[in-house]
Short mmCIF file of C-alpha atoms in Angstrom, two decimals:
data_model
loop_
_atom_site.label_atom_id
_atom_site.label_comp_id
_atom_site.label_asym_id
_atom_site.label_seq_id
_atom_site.Cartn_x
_atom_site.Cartn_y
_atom_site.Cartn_z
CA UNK X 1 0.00 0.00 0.00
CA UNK X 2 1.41 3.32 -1.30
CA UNK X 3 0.84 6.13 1.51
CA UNK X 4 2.31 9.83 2.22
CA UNK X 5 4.27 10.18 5.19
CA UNK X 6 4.93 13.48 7.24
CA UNK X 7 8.51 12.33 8.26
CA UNK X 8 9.85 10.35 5.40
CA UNK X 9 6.96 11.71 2.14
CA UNK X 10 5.24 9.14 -0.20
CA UNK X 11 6.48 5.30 0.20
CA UNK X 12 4.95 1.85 -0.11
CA UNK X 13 3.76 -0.15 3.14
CA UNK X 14 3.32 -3.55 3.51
CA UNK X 15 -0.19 -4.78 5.01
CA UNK X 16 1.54 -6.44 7.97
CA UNK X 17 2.12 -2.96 8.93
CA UNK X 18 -0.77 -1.27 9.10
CA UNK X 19 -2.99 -1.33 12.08
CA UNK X 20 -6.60 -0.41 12.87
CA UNK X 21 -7.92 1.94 15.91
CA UNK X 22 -11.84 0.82 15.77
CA UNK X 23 -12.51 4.03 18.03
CA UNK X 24 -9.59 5.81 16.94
CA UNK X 25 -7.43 7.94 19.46
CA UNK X 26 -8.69 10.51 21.41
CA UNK X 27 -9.17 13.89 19.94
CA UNK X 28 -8.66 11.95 16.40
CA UNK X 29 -11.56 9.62 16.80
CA UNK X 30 -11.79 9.88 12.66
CA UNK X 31 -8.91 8.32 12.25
CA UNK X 32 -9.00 4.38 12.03
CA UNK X 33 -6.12 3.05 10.12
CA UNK X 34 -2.15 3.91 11.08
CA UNK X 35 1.07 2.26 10.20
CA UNK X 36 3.61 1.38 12.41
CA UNK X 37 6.65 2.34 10.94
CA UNK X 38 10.73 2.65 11.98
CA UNK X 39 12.15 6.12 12.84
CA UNK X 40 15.64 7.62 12.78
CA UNK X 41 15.81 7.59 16.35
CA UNK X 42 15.70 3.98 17.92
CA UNK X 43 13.58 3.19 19.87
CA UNK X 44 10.81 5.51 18.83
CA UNK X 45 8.50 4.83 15.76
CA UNK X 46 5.98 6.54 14.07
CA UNK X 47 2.41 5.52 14.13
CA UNK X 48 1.34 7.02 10.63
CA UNK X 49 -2.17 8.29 9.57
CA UNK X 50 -3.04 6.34 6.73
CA UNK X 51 -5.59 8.65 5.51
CA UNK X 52 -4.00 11.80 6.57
CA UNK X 53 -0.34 12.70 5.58
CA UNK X 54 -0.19 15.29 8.34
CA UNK X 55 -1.25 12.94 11.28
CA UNK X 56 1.45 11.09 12.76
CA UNK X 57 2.97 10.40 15.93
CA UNK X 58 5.70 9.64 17.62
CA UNK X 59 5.54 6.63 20.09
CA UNK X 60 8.02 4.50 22.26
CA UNK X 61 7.75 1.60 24.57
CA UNK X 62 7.35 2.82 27.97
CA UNK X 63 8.95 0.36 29.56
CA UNK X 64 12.37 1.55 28.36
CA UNK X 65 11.95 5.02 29.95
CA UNK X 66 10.32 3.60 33.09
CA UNK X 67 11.17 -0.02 34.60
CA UNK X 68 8.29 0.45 37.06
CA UNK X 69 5.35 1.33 34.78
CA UNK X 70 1.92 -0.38 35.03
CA UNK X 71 -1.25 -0.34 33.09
CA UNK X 72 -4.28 -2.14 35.04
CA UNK X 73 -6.77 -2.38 31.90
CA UNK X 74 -10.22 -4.29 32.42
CA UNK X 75 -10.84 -7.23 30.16
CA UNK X 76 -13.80 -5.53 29.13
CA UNK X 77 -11.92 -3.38 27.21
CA UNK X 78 -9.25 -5.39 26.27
CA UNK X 79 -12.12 -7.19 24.09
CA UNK X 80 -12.34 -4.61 21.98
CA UNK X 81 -9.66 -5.27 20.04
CA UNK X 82 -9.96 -9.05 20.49
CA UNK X 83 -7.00 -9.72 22.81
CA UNK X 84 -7.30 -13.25 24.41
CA UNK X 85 -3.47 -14.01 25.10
CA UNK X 86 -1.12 -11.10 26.84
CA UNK X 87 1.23 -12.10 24.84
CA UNK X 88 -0.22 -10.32 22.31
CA UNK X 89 -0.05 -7.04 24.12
CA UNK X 90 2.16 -4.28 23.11
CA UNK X 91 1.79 -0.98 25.23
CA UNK X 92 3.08 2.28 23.68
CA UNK X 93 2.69 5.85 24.46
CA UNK X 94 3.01 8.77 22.37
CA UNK X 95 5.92 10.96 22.69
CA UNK X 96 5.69 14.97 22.23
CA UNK X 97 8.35 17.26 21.07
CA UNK X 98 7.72 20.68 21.98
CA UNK X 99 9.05 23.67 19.48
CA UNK X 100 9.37 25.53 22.81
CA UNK X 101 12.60 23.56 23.98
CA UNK X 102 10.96 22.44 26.71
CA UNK X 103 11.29 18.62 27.83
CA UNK X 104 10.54 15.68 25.25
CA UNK X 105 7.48 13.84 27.43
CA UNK X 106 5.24 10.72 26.89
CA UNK X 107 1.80 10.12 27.72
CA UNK X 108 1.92 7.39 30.46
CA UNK X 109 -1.69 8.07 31.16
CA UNK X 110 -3.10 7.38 27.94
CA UNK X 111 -0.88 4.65 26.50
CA UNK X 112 -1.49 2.78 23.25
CA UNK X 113 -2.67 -1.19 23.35
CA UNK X 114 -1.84 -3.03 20.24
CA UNK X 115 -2.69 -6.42 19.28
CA UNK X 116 0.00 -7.19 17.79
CA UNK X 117 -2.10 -10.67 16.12
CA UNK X 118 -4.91 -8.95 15.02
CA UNK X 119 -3.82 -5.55 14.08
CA UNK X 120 -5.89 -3.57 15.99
CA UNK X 121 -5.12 -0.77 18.56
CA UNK X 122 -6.73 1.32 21.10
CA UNK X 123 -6.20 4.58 23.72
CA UNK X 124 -6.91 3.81 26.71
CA UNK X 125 -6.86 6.49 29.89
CA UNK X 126 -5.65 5.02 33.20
CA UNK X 127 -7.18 5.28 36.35
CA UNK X 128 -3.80 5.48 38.40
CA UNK X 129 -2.68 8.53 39.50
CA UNK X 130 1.11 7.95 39.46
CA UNK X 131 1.22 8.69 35.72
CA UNK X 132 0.85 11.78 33.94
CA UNK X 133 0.53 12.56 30.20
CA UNK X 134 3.41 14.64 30.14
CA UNK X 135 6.47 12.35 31.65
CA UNK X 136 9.42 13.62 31.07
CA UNK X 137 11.65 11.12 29.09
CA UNK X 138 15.38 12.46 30.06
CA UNK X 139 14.72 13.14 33.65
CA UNK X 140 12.58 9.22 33.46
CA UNK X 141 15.71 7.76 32.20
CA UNK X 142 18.22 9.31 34.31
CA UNK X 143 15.74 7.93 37.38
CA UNK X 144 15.87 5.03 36.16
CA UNK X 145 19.25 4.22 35.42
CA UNK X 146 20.13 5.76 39.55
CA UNK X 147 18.17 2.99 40.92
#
């Protein structure tokens, strides 16, 4: 599949990359389809609009920035993107890069679930209050690696 990127401009996808968001991601609820696709910058990837050239984000796995991190999510809504084993689970959260210079943070209360088997994704919003949206990724790292 042949799609325009905002990072890296018009290039072909394979299917196996390309994921679905039945109830899209908050604030971009239009938006169903996304492809996961390599960065520059390892570990991050972008999660690509498939529709829209100017929709993509950056994402990373939170467990490299924060060895203690923990998402309780109900079964109930694991269902909704047909996850039956955990192993199937992969938990992201979007990264932001302010113009302002201010810290590079990522969303640790509204990660990303992906189904890695089935393709499909979802936003959830965690009811624990140790996580913010805006973590800050430098100052996460440096706690983590003084422990």
């Amino acid at each position: 599949m042949e799609i325009i990127t905002k990072a890296m401009g018009k290039m072909d996808v394979s299917e196996d990359k390309i994921f679905e968001f039945p109830e899209g991601l908050y604030g971009f609820e239009d938006y169903k389809k996304f492809a996961l696709l390599d960065s520059d910058y390892d570990p991050f990837l972008w999660l690509q609009s498939v529709d829209e050239p100017n929709l993509a984000f950056l994402i990373v796995d939170p467990f490299l920035i924060c060895g203690d991190y923990e998402t309780d999510i109900d079964d109930e809504s694991l269902k909704k993107i047909d996850i039956t084993k955990p192993e199937d689970i992969i938990i992201m959260t979007i990264v932001t890069i302010p113009a302002t210079g201010t810290p590079i943070t990522a969303n640790f209360q509204g990660p990303l679930v992906i189904n890695k088997s089935k393709k499909k994704c979802m936003q959830v919003i965690l009811n624990d209050n140790r996580w913010s949206t805006k973590v800050n990724i430098i100052e996460a790292l440096n706690n983590k690696g003084g422990k």
